[in-house]
């Protein structure tokens, strides 16, 4: 039987869940923030661009001049900045990612000192000591998104076995799952991974490969298979979508954090700026003394062609056309 994952909204409304439980944010319940005055900030936090893997389909390795810079910002500086922001909210729900978060210097010390009203999940390739993490730094972690990257490994058999063993240990955190990128290099490993996840009752989530150069090399059969195995919450990304203008919570209740502290409403707007050099969507630098979020959300004409991890965390309101 699959574990039931509660949204923040369900948690708050039911009030029947033991305090020791961890829970994840469901973006479709985010409107409770306005309906019930619950102040929740969601954040996608790229703690580092550094990575010990070099996957051929990685969107960051596709543009290393932008996304493989090293920023030696100490964990104490991050904690001070987070404390200043977190105090303005009832709950901060953060997705910590990279690069590979666990190669950030003193990462476990950072996790232990983050604000008490913050819960987080971590996206990782699992190249870290799982037992040590669970012992000293997993208290407010809702789960680990375990990124499976077989195309990066020479001995796939031993890698997969070791990977699944670590995932099984991490299942003590209720929202732990395996994430598989449907890149052409990975597809031949999918059914074996699916079989193992079913055997050990592990949730398997499939993301679309977003690297255009990599996708352009795919055969029609590979693209057909990739689209057919996408998780339901990702299937919108491969359909023809009519963009519409909406008011979006990004910038007010949702942010994107870069390793150097630069803060944007979302990945899509940041990428649009990088590609077009139109008006910068930058909110500010997280470490600035006077840093603050937007008072209102943003008017966006790109919805719903959001970056996948932003799409999980924003809510929108339709703008009536006159």
PDB file of C-alpha atoms in Angstrom:
ATOM      1  CA  UNK A   1       0.000   0.000   0.000  1.00  0.00           C
ATOM      2  CA  UNK A   2       1.332   3.417  -0.900  1.00  0.00           C
ATOM      3  CA  UNK A   3       1.996   5.833   1.935  1.00  0.00           C
ATOM      4  CA  UNK A   4      -0.407   8.745   2.120  1.00  0.00           C
ATOM      5  CA  UNK A   5       1.440  12.037   1.716  1.00  0.00           C
ATOM      6  CA  UNK A   6      -0.360  14.914   3.383  1.00  0.00           C
ATOM      7  CA  UNK A   7      -0.274  18.443   2.082  1.00  0.00           C
ATOM      8  CA  UNK A   8       0.329  21.360   4.403  1.00  0.00           C
ATOM      9  CA  UNK A   9      -3.319  22.325   3.938  1.00  0.00           C
ATOM     10  CA  UNK A  10      -4.593  18.900   4.948  1.00  0.00           C
ATOM     11  CA  UNK A  11      -2.263  18.889   7.928  1.00  0.00           C
ATOM     12  CA  UNK A  12      -3.461  22.247   9.183  1.00  0.00           C
ATOM     13  CA  UNK A  13      -7.153  21.580   8.608  1.00  0.00           C
ATOM     14  CA  UNK A  14      -7.216  18.090  10.111  1.00  0.00           C
ATOM     15  CA  UNK A  15      -4.820  18.672  12.998  1.00  0.00           C
ATOM     16  CA  UNK A  16      -4.801  14.935  13.626  1.00  0.00           C
ATOM     17  CA  UNK A  17      -1.211  14.154  12.677  1.00  0.00           C
ATOM     18  CA  UNK A  18       1.382  13.559  15.414  1.00  0.00           C
ATOM     19  CA  UNK A  19       3.899  16.367  15.725  1.00  0.00           C
ATOM     20  CA  UNK A  20       6.722  13.990  14.945  1.00  0.00           C
ATOM     21  CA  UNK A  21       5.452  13.466  11.393  1.00  0.00           C
ATOM     22  CA  UNK A  22       7.062  15.251   8.489  1.00  0.00           C
ATOM     23  CA  UNK A  23       4.929  16.522   5.640  1.00  0.00           C
ATOM     24  CA  UNK A  24       5.362  17.992   2.198  1.00  0.00           C
ATOM     25  CA  UNK A  25       3.869  21.031   0.559  1.00  0.00           C
ATOM     26  CA  UNK A  26       1.142  20.489  -1.999  1.00  0.00           C
ATOM     27  CA  UNK A  27       1.056  23.561  -4.268  1.00  0.00           C
ATOM     28  CA  UNK A  28      -2.655  23.249  -4.948  1.00  0.00           C
ATOM     29  CA  UNK A  29      -3.295  23.868  -1.254  1.00  0.00           C
ATOM     30  CA  UNK A  30      -1.085  26.949  -1.192  1.00  0.00           C
ATOM     31  CA  UNK A  31      -4.134  29.166  -1.550  1.00  0.00           C
ATOM     32  CA  UNK A  32      -4.824  28.417   2.118  1.00  0.00           C
ATOM     33  CA  UNK A  33      -2.220  31.103   2.730  1.00  0.00           C
ATOM     34  CA  UNK A  34      -4.736  33.676   1.617  1.00  0.00           C
ATOM     35  CA  UNK A  35      -7.910  31.922   2.718  1.00  0.00           C
ATOM     36  CA  UNK A  36      -6.743  31.283   6.270  1.00  0.00           C
ATOM     37  CA  UNK A  37      -3.924  33.797   6.691  1.00  0.00           C
ATOM     38  CA  UNK A  38      -1.309  31.052   6.876  1.00  0.00           C
ATOM     39  CA  UNK A  39       2.065  32.478   5.898  1.00  0.00           C
ATOM     40  CA  UNK A  40       4.075  29.872   4.013  1.00  0.00           C
ATOM     41  CA  UNK A  41       7.203  30.499   1.959  1.00  0.00           C
ATOM     42  CA  UNK A  42       8.369  27.901  -0.533  1.00  0.00           C
ATOM     43  CA  UNK A  43      11.882  28.006  -1.935  1.00  0.00           C
ATOM     44  CA  UNK A  44      14.001  26.172  -4.468  1.00  0.00           C
ATOM     45  CA  UNK A  45      17.490  26.539  -3.044  1.00  0.00           C
ATOM     46  CA  UNK A  46      20.498  25.722  -5.179  1.00  0.00           C
ATOM     47  CA  UNK A  47      23.000  25.523  -2.327  1.00  0.00           C
ATOM     48  CA  UNK A  48      25.896  24.850  -4.728  1.00  0.00           C
ATOM     49  CA  UNK A  49      26.586  24.379  -8.439  1.00  0.00           C
ATOM     50  CA  UNK A  50      29.432  21.968  -7.597  1.00  0.00           C
ATOM     51  CA  UNK A  51      28.747  18.365  -8.571  1.00  0.00           C
ATOM     52  CA  UNK A  52      30.710  15.120  -8.472  1.00  0.00           C
ATOM     53  CA  UNK A  53      28.730  13.667 -11.381  1.00  0.00           C
ATOM     54  CA  UNK A  54      28.882  14.821 -14.991  1.00  0.00           C
ATOM     55  CA  UNK A  55      25.684  13.539 -16.561  1.00  0.00           C
ATOM     56  CA  UNK A  56      25.497  14.094 -20.334  1.00  0.00           C
ATOM     57  CA  UNK A  57      21.881  15.285 -20.126  1.00  0.00           C
ATOM     58  CA  UNK A  58      22.372  17.756 -17.245  1.00  0.00           C
ATOM     59  CA  UNK A  59      21.097  21.253 -18.041  1.00  0.00           C
ATOM     60  CA  UNK A  60      23.781  22.730 -15.789  1.00  0.00           C
ATOM     61  CA  UNK A  61      26.664  20.972 -17.544  1.00  0.00           C
ATOM     62  CA  UNK A  62      25.152  22.199 -20.828  1.00  0.00           C
ATOM     63  CA  UNK A  63      26.056  25.743 -19.729  1.00  0.00           C
ATOM     64  CA  UNK A  64      29.033  25.364 -17.362  1.00  0.00           C
ATOM     65  CA  UNK A  65      30.015  29.028 -17.686  1.00  0.00           C
ATOM     66  CA  UNK A  66      26.755  29.865 -15.876  1.00  0.00           C
ATOM     67  CA  UNK A  67      26.052  26.853 -13.700  1.00  0.00           C
ATOM     68  CA  UNK A  68      29.386  25.401 -12.681  1.00  0.00           C
ATOM     69  CA  UNK A  69      30.854  28.373 -10.842  1.00  0.00           C
ATOM     70  CA  UNK A  70      32.051  27.801  -7.297  1.00  0.00           C
ATOM     71  CA  UNK A  71      30.852  30.188  -4.588  1.00  0.00           C
ATOM     72  CA  UNK A  72      32.660  29.642  -1.238  1.00  0.00           C
ATOM     73  CA  UNK A  73      29.880  31.025   0.958  1.00  0.00           C
ATOM     74  CA  UNK A  74      29.990  29.604   4.469  1.00  0.00           C
ATOM     75  CA  UNK A  75      27.007  27.956   6.136  1.00  0.00           C
ATOM     76  CA  UNK A  76      26.810  30.503   8.957  1.00  0.00           C
ATOM     77  CA  UNK A  77      26.146  33.283   6.462  1.00  0.00           C
ATOM     78  CA  UNK A  78      23.255  31.283   5.031  1.00  0.00           C
ATOM     79  CA  UNK A  79      21.799  30.643   8.496  1.00  0.00           C
ATOM     80  CA  UNK A  80      21.862  34.340   9.403  1.00  0.00           C
ATOM     81  CA  UNK A  81      20.114  35.270   6.159  1.00  0.00           C
ATOM     82  CA  UNK A  82      17.490  32.538   6.497  1.00  0.00           C
ATOM     83  CA  UNK A  83      16.686  33.529  10.080  1.00  0.00           C
ATOM     84  CA  UNK A  84      15.883  37.063   8.941  1.00  0.00           C
ATOM     85  CA  UNK A  85      13.413  35.808   6.311  1.00  0.00           C
ATOM     86  CA  UNK A  86      11.922  32.806   8.107  1.00  0.00           C
ATOM     87  CA  UNK A  87      10.698  34.856  11.072  1.00  0.00           C
ATOM     88  CA  UNK A  88       8.181  36.535   8.726  1.00  0.00           C
ATOM     89  CA  UNK A  89       6.461  33.232   7.936  1.00  0.00           C
ATOM     90  CA  UNK A  90       4.659  30.500   9.844  1.00  0.00           C
ATOM     91  CA  UNK A  91       6.396  27.823   7.838  1.00  0.00           C
ATOM     92  CA  UNK A  92       9.202  27.702   5.275  1.00  0.00           C
ATOM     93  CA  UNK A  93       9.156  24.726   2.917  1.00  0.00           C
ATOM     94  CA  UNK A  94      12.411  24.378   1.038  1.00  0.00           C
ATOM     95  CA  UNK A  95      13.688  22.141  -1.731  1.00  0.00           C
ATOM     96  CA  UNK A  96      17.475  21.982  -1.345  1.00  0.00           C
ATOM     97  CA  UNK A  97      19.253  21.018  -4.519  1.00  0.00           C
ATOM     98  CA  UNK A  98      22.395  21.590  -6.559  1.00  0.00           C
ATOM     99  CA  UNK A  99      24.816  20.514  -8.019  1.00  0.00           C
ATOM    100  CA  UNK A 100      25.167  17.931  -5.311  1.00  0.00           C
ATOM    101  CA  UNK A 101      24.133  19.417  -1.936  1.00  0.00           C
ATOM    102  CA  UNK A 102      26.103  16.937   0.163  1.00  0.00           C
ATOM    103  CA  UNK A 103      29.464  18.087  -1.213  1.00  0.00           C
ATOM    104  CA  UNK A 104      28.786  21.611   0.058  1.00  0.00           C
ATOM    105  CA  UNK A 105      31.286  22.206   2.885  1.00  0.00           C
ATOM    106  CA  UNK A 106      29.746  21.484   6.321  1.00  0.00           C
ATOM    107  CA  UNK A 107      26.352  20.698   4.792  1.00  0.00           C
ATOM    108  CA  UNK A 108      25.178  18.646   7.774  1.00  0.00           C
ATOM    109  CA  UNK A 109      26.105  21.470  10.162  1.00  0.00           C
ATOM    110  CA  UNK A 110      24.070  23.845   7.997  1.00  0.00           C
ATOM    111  CA  UNK A 111      21.005  21.589   8.135  1.00  0.00           C
ATOM    112  CA  UNK A 112      21.131  21.434  11.930  1.00  0.00           C
ATOM    113  CA  UNK A 113      21.188  25.216  12.281  1.00  0.00           C
ATOM    114  CA  UNK A 114      18.460  26.208   9.798  1.00  0.00           C
ATOM    115  CA  UNK A 115      15.403  28.020  11.260  1.00  0.00           C
ATOM    116  CA  UNK A 116      13.158  25.893  13.439  1.00  0.00           C
ATOM    117  CA  UNK A 117      10.089  26.648  11.293  1.00  0.00           C
ATOM    118  CA  UNK A 118      11.753  25.315   8.137  1.00  0.00           C
ATOM    119  CA  UNK A 119      11.139  21.865   6.706  1.00  0.00           C
ATOM    120  CA  UNK A 120      12.948  20.700   3.611  1.00  0.00           C
ATOM    121  CA  UNK A 121      13.585  17.938   1.165  1.00  0.00           C
ATOM    122  CA  UNK A 122      16.944  17.349  -0.500  1.00  0.00           C
ATOM    123  CA  UNK A 123      17.665  16.279  -4.053  1.00  0.00           C
ATOM    124  CA  UNK A 124      20.811  14.151  -4.147  1.00  0.00           C
ATOM    125  CA  UNK A 125      22.635  11.538  -6.206  1.00  0.00           C
ATOM    126  CA  UNK A 126      23.187   9.638  -2.907  1.00  0.00           C
ATOM    127  CA  UNK A 127      26.976   9.801  -3.052  1.00  0.00           C
ATOM    128  CA  UNK A 128      27.055  10.516   0.686  1.00  0.00           C
ATOM    129  CA  UNK A 129      27.035   8.667   3.994  1.00  0.00           C
ATOM    130  CA  UNK A 130      23.322   7.969   4.490  1.00  0.00           C
ATOM    131  CA  UNK A 131      23.688   6.549   7.997  1.00  0.00           C
ATOM    132  CA  UNK A 132      25.537   9.645   9.255  1.00  0.00           C
ATOM    133  CA  UNK A 133      22.958  11.973   7.711  1.00  0.00           C
ATOM    134  CA  UNK A 134      20.052  10.098   9.290  1.00  0.00           C
ATOM    135  CA  UNK A 135      21.777  10.080  12.653  1.00  0.00           C
ATOM    136  CA  UNK A 136      22.640  13.761  13.013  1.00  0.00           C
ATOM    137  CA  UNK A 137      20.854  15.966  10.476  1.00  0.00           C
ATOM    138  CA  UNK A 138      17.530  14.535   9.290  1.00  0.00           C
ATOM    139  CA  UNK A 139      15.219  15.883  12.005  1.00  0.00           C
ATOM    140  CA  UNK A 140      13.230  18.294   9.797  1.00  0.00           C
ATOM    141  CA  UNK A 141      13.874  16.609   6.477  1.00  0.00           C
ATOM    142  CA  UNK A 142      10.630  15.460   4.831  1.00  0.00           C
ATOM    143  CA  UNK A 143      12.450  13.213   2.402  1.00  0.00           C
ATOM    144  CA  UNK A 144      15.265  12.785  -0.070  1.00  0.00           C
ATOM    145  CA  UNK A 145      14.647  12.946  -3.807  1.00  0.00           C
ATOM    146  CA  UNK A 146      17.091  10.245  -4.858  1.00  0.00           C
ATOM    147  CA  UNK A 147      18.382  11.075  -8.339  1.00  0.00           C
ATOM    148  CA  UNK A 148      19.274   7.949 -10.285  1.00  0.00           C
ATOM    149  CA  UNK A 149      21.983   8.602 -12.884  1.00  0.00           C
ATOM    150  CA  UNK A 150      23.094   5.278 -14.438  1.00  0.00           C
ATOM    151  CA  UNK A 151      24.574   6.891 -17.567  1.00  0.00           C
ATOM    152  CA  UNK A 152      27.213   8.501 -15.377  1.00  0.00           C
ATOM    153  CA  UNK A 153      28.460   5.177 -13.959  1.00  0.00           C
ATOM    154  CA  UNK A 154      30.726   2.501 -15.477  1.00  0.00           C
ATOM    155  CA  UNK A 155      29.603  -0.463 -13.356  1.00  0.00           C
ATOM    156  CA  UNK A 156      25.850  -0.035 -13.475  1.00  0.00           C
ATOM    157  CA  UNK A 157      24.956  -3.247 -11.662  1.00  0.00           C
ATOM    158  CA  UNK A 158      26.838  -2.481  -8.437  1.00  0.00           C
ATOM    159  CA  UNK A 159      25.789   1.188  -8.657  1.00  0.00           C
ATOM    160  CA  UNK A 160      22.101   0.314  -8.870  1.00  0.00           C
ATOM    161  CA  UNK A 161      22.267  -2.188  -5.997  1.00  0.00           C
ATOM    162  CA  UNK A 162      24.074   0.287  -3.759  1.00  0.00           C
ATOM    163  CA  UNK A 163      21.689   3.062  -4.781  1.00  0.00           C
ATOM    164  CA  UNK A 164      18.573   1.049  -3.910  1.00  0.00           C
ATOM    165  CA  UNK A 165      20.068  -0.007  -0.560  1.00  0.00           C
ATOM    166  CA  UNK A 166      20.538   3.651   0.336  1.00  0.00           C
ATOM    167  CA  UNK A 167      17.013   4.525  -0.784  1.00  0.00           C
ATOM    168  CA  UNK A 168      15.627   1.798   1.455  1.00  0.00           C
ATOM    169  CA  UNK A 169      17.422   3.341   4.442  1.00  0.00           C
ATOM    170  CA  UNK A 170      16.092   6.773   3.549  1.00  0.00           C
ATOM    171  CA  UNK A 171      12.497   5.540   3.377  1.00  0.00           C
ATOM    172  CA  UNK A 172      12.283   6.310   7.080  1.00  0.00           C
ATOM    173  CA  UNK A 173      11.677   9.862   5.808  1.00  0.00           C
ATOM    174  CA  UNK A 174       8.086   9.743   4.499  1.00  0.00           C
ATOM    175  CA  UNK A 175       8.494  11.614   1.219  1.00  0.00           C
ATOM    176  CA  UNK A 176      11.628   9.886  -0.023  1.00  0.00           C
ATOM    177  CA  UNK A 177      11.379   8.789  -3.642  1.00  0.00           C
ATOM    178  CA  UNK A 178      13.539   7.884  -6.618  1.00  0.00           C
ATOM    179  CA  UNK A 179      13.718  10.375  -9.453  1.00  0.00           C
ATOM    180  CA  UNK A 180      14.521   9.189 -12.967  1.00  0.00           C
ATOM    181  CA  UNK A 181      15.287  11.556 -15.852  1.00  0.00           C
ATOM    182  CA  UNK A 182      13.823  10.235 -19.100  1.00  0.00           C
ATOM    183  CA  UNK A 183      16.927  11.069 -21.117  1.00  0.00           C
ATOM    184  CA  UNK A 184      17.824   8.768 -24.037  1.00  0.00           C
ATOM    185  CA  UNK A 185      21.001   7.631 -22.235  1.00  0.00           C
ATOM    186  CA  UNK A 186      18.928   6.406 -19.276  1.00  0.00           C
ATOM    187  CA  UNK A 187      15.984   4.698 -20.952  1.00  0.00           C
ATOM    188  CA  UNK A 188      17.550   1.228 -21.172  1.00  0.00           C
ATOM    189  CA  UNK A 189      17.851   1.192 -17.377  1.00  0.00           C
ATOM    190  CA  UNK A 190      14.248   2.218 -16.668  1.00  0.00           C
ATOM    191  CA  UNK A 191      12.435  -1.117 -16.462  1.00  0.00           C
ATOM    192  CA  UNK A 192      15.033  -2.689 -14.165  1.00  0.00           C
ATOM    193  CA  UNK A 193      14.780   0.326 -11.860  1.00  0.00           C
ATOM    194  CA  UNK A 194      10.977   0.189 -11.990  1.00  0.00           C
ATOM    195  CA  UNK A 195      11.083  -3.483 -11.034  1.00  0.00           C
ATOM    196  CA  UNK A 196      13.296  -2.804  -8.012  1.00  0.00           C
ATOM    197  CA  UNK A 197      11.150   0.107  -6.857  1.00  0.00           C
ATOM    198  CA  UNK A 198       8.026  -2.041  -7.042  1.00  0.00           C
ATOM    199  CA  UNK A 199       9.770  -4.840  -5.154  1.00  0.00           C
ATOM    200  CA  UNK A 200      10.721  -2.572  -2.260  1.00  0.00           C
ATOM    201  CA  UNK A 201       7.647  -0.329  -2.354  1.00  0.00           C
ATOM    202  CA  UNK A 202       9.649   2.751  -3.378  1.00  0.00           C
ATOM    203  CA  UNK A 203       7.946   5.615  -5.160  1.00  0.00           C
ATOM    204  CA  UNK A 204       9.400   6.177  -8.614  1.00  0.00           C
ATOM    205  CA  UNK A 205       9.018   9.583 -10.209  1.00  0.00           C
ATOM    206  CA  UNK A 206       9.941  10.248 -13.848  1.00  0.00           C
ATOM    207  CA  UNK A 207      10.947  13.700 -15.061  1.00  0.00           C
ATOM    208  CA  UNK A 208      11.251  14.937 -18.601  1.00  0.00           C
ATOM    209  CA  UNK A 209      14.761  15.613 -19.907  1.00  0.00           C
ATOM    210  CA  UNK A 210      14.905  19.389 -20.353  1.00  0.00           C
ATOM    211  CA  UNK A 211      18.268  19.695 -22.124  1.00  0.00           C
ATOM    212  CA  UNK A 212      17.405  20.668 -25.708  1.00  0.00           C
ATOM    213  CA  UNK A 213      20.744  19.618 -27.209  1.00  0.00           C
ATOM    214  CA  UNK A 214      20.431  16.177 -25.641  1.00  0.00           C
ATOM    215  CA  UNK A 215      16.807  15.768 -26.751  1.00  0.00           C
ATOM    216  CA  UNK A 216      17.657  16.721 -30.327  1.00  0.00           C
ATOM    217  CA  UNK A 217      19.753  13.546 -30.566  1.00  0.00           C
ATOM    218  CA  UNK A 218      16.869  11.308 -29.509  1.00  0.00           C
ATOM    219  CA  UNK A 219      15.203   8.953 -31.962  1.00  0.00           C
ATOM    220  CA  UNK A 220      11.435   9.026 -32.428  1.00  0.00           C
ATOM    221  CA  UNK A 221      11.178   5.754 -30.524  1.00  0.00           C
ATOM    222  CA  UNK A 222      13.189   7.154 -27.613  1.00  0.00           C
ATOM    223  CA  UNK A 223      11.026  10.267 -27.459  1.00  0.00           C
ATOM    224  CA  UNK A 224       7.891   8.123 -27.594  1.00  0.00           C
ATOM    225  CA  UNK A 225       9.097   5.961 -24.719  1.00  0.00           C
ATOM    226  CA  UNK A 226      10.270   8.968 -22.684  1.00  0.00           C
ATOM    227  CA  UNK A 227       6.869  10.631 -22.980  1.00  0.00           C
ATOM    228  CA  UNK A 228       5.028   7.410 -22.145  1.00  0.00           C
ATOM    229  CA  UNK A 229       6.799   6.853 -18.810  1.00  0.00           C
ATOM    230  CA  UNK A 230       6.566  10.415 -17.456  1.00  0.00           C
ATOM    231  CA  UNK A 231       4.871  10.758 -14.089  1.00  0.00           C
ATOM    232  CA  UNK A 232       1.352  12.188 -14.250  1.00  0.00           C
ATOM    233  CA  UNK A 233       2.423  15.488 -12.738  1.00  0.00           C
ATOM    234  CA  UNK A 234       4.953  15.896 -15.559  1.00  0.00           C
ATOM    235  CA  UNK A 235       2.824  14.951 -18.551  1.00  0.00           C
ATOM    236  CA  UNK A 236       1.749  18.533 -19.116  1.00  0.00           C
ATOM    237  CA  UNK A 237       5.345  19.323 -20.112  1.00  0.00           C
ATOM    238  CA  UNK A 238       5.212  17.245 -23.304  1.00  0.00           C
ATOM    239  CA  UNK A 239       1.831  18.462 -24.531  1.00  0.00           C
ATOM    240  CA  UNK A 240       1.051  21.459 -26.666  1.00  0.00           C
ATOM    241  CA  UNK A 241       0.120  24.107 -24.128  1.00  0.00           C
ATOM    242  CA  UNK A 242      -1.471  27.455 -24.693  1.00  0.00           C
ATOM    243  CA  UNK A 243       0.326  29.972 -22.520  1.00  0.00           C
ATOM    244  CA  UNK A 244      -1.825  32.413 -20.631  1.00  0.00           C
ATOM    245  CA  UNK A 245      -1.237  35.441 -18.485  1.00  0.00           C
ATOM    246  CA  UNK A 246      -1.781  34.941 -14.762  1.00  0.00           C
ATOM    247  CA  UNK A 247      -0.954  36.484 -11.436  1.00  0.00           C
ATOM    248  CA  UNK A 248       1.585  34.149  -9.857  1.00  0.00           C
ATOM    249  CA  UNK A 249       2.733  33.744  -6.265  1.00  0.00           C
ATOM    250  CA  UNK A 250       6.389  33.594  -7.355  1.00  0.00           C
ATOM    251  CA  UNK A 251       8.455  36.336  -5.784  1.00  0.00           C
ATOM    252  CA  UNK A 252       6.051  36.777  -2.895  1.00  0.00           C
ATOM    253  CA  UNK A 253       5.503  33.278  -1.493  1.00  0.00           C
ATOM    254  CA  UNK A 254       7.950  31.363  -3.658  1.00  0.00           C
ATOM    255  CA  UNK A 255      11.598  32.071  -4.532  1.00  0.00           C
ATOM    256  CA  UNK A 256      14.554  30.646  -6.400  1.00  0.00           C
ATOM    257  CA  UNK A 257      17.902  30.949  -4.614  1.00  0.00           C
ATOM    258  CA  UNK A 258      21.263  30.707  -6.359  1.00  0.00           C
ATOM    259  CA  UNK A 259      24.489  29.673  -4.562  1.00  0.00           C
ATOM    260  CA  UNK A 260      25.725  33.290  -4.564  1.00  0.00           C
ATOM    261  CA  UNK A 261      22.550  34.570  -2.896  1.00  0.00           C
ATOM    262  CA  UNK A 262      20.965  35.998  -6.041  1.00  0.00           C
ATOM    263  CA  UNK A 263      17.217  35.542  -5.647  1.00  0.00           C
ATOM    264  CA  UNK A 264      14.630  35.265  -8.412  1.00  0.00           C
ATOM    265  CA  UNK A 265      10.886  34.553  -8.492  1.00  0.00           C
ATOM    266  CA  UNK A 266      11.412  31.311 -10.422  1.00  0.00           C
ATOM    267  CA  UNK A 267      13.706  29.414 -12.783  1.00  0.00           C
ATOM    268  CA  UNK A 268      11.694  30.201 -15.920  1.00  0.00           C
ATOM    269  CA  UNK A 269      11.908  33.973 -15.521  1.00  0.00           C
ATOM    270  CA  UNK A 270      15.598  33.753 -14.649  1.00  0.00           C
ATOM    271  CA  UNK A 271      16.248  31.647 -17.766  1.00  0.00           C
ATOM    272  CA  UNK A 272      14.241  34.015 -19.949  1.00  0.00           C
ATOM    273  CA  UNK A 273      16.394  36.877 -18.751  1.00  0.00           C
ATOM    274  CA  UNK A 274      19.631  34.938 -19.394  1.00  0.00           C
ATOM    275  CA  UNK A 275      18.480  34.185 -22.954  1.00  0.00           C
ATOM    276  CA  UNK A 276      16.929  37.530 -23.888  1.00  0.00           C
ATOM    277  CA  UNK A 277      18.490  40.106 -21.555  1.00  0.00           C
ATOM    278  CA  UNK A 278      15.135  41.813 -21.215  1.00  0.00           C
ATOM    279  CA  UNK A 279      14.053  43.298 -17.884  1.00  0.00           C
ATOM    280  CA  UNK A 280      15.733  41.426 -15.045  1.00  0.00           C
ATOM    281  CA  UNK A 281      13.347  39.562 -12.716  1.00  0.00           C
ATOM    282  CA  UNK A 282      15.948  39.681  -9.909  1.00  0.00           C
ATOM    283  CA  UNK A 283      14.401  40.264  -6.496  1.00  0.00           C
ATOM    284  CA  UNK A 284      17.737  41.024  -4.866  1.00  0.00           C
ATOM    285  CA  UNK A 285      20.598  39.342  -3.067  1.00  0.00           C
ATOM    286  CA  UNK A 286      19.577  37.144  -0.145  1.00  0.00           C
ATOM    287  CA  UNK A 287      22.513  38.373   1.920  1.00  0.00           C
ATOM    288  CA  UNK A 288      21.812  42.106   1.547  1.00  0.00           C
ATOM    289  CA  UNK A 289      20.881  43.912   4.742  1.00  0.00           C
ATOM    290  CA  UNK A 290      17.659  45.272   3.232  1.00  0.00           C
ATOM    291  CA  UNK A 291      16.635  42.203   1.236  1.00  0.00           C
ATOM    292  CA  UNK A 292      12.883  41.613   1.109  1.00  0.00           C
ATOM    293  CA  UNK A 293      10.399  39.678  -0.989  1.00  0.00           C
ATOM    294  CA  UNK A 294       7.834  41.228  -3.297  1.00  0.00           C
ATOM    295  CA  UNK A 295       4.682  42.648  -1.706  1.00  0.00           C
ATOM    296  CA  UNK A 296       2.629  41.150  -4.531  1.00  0.00           C
ATOM    297  CA  UNK A 297       3.045  38.261  -6.901  1.00  0.00           C
ATOM    298  CA  UNK A 298       4.049  38.786 -10.504  1.00  0.00           C
ATOM    299  CA  UNK A 299       2.082  39.077 -13.702  1.00  0.00           C
ATOM    300  CA  UNK A 300       3.407  36.299 -15.906  1.00  0.00           C
ATOM    301  CA  UNK A 301       2.612  35.458 -19.536  1.00  0.00           C
ATOM    302  CA  UNK A 302       4.582  32.187 -19.569  1.00  0.00           C
ATOM    303  CA  UNK A 303       2.268  30.003 -17.455  1.00  0.00           C
ATOM    304  CA  UNK A 304       2.015  27.000 -17.429  1.00  0.00           C
ATOM    305  CA  UNK A 305       5.380  26.499 -19.176  1.00  0.00           C
ATOM    306  CA  UNK A 306       7.128  26.692 -15.829  1.00  0.00           C
ATOM    307  CA  UNK A 307      10.275  24.876 -14.804  1.00  0.00           C
ATOM    308  CA  UNK A 308       9.074  21.628 -13.269  1.00  0.00           C
ATOM    309  CA  UNK A 309      10.253  22.280  -9.703  1.00  0.00           C
ATOM    310  CA  UNK A 310       8.675  25.766  -9.726  1.00  0.00           C
ATOM    311  CA  UNK A 311       5.414  24.384 -11.085  1.00  0.00           C
ATOM    312  CA  UNK A 312       5.250  22.208  -7.983  1.00  0.00           C
ATOM    313  CA  UNK A 313       5.365  25.196  -5.664  1.00  0.00           C
ATOM    314  CA  UNK A 314       3.488  28.157  -7.114  1.00  0.00           C
ATOM    315  CA  UNK A 315      -0.194  28.972  -7.296  1.00  0.00           C
ATOM    316  CA  UNK A 316      -1.803  31.298  -9.784  1.00  0.00           C
ATOM    317  CA  UNK A 317      -4.920  33.376 -10.338  1.00  0.00           C
ATOM    318  CA  UNK A 318      -6.435  33.917 -13.741  1.00  0.00           C
ATOM    319  CA  UNK A 319      -6.481  37.467 -15.050  1.00  0.00           C
ATOM    320  CA  UNK A 320      -9.847  38.384 -16.524  1.00  0.00           C
ATOM    321  CA  UNK A 321      -9.622  39.761 -20.020  1.00  0.00           C
ATOM    322  CA  UNK A 322     -11.670  42.846 -20.728  1.00  0.00           C
TER     323      UNK A 322
END
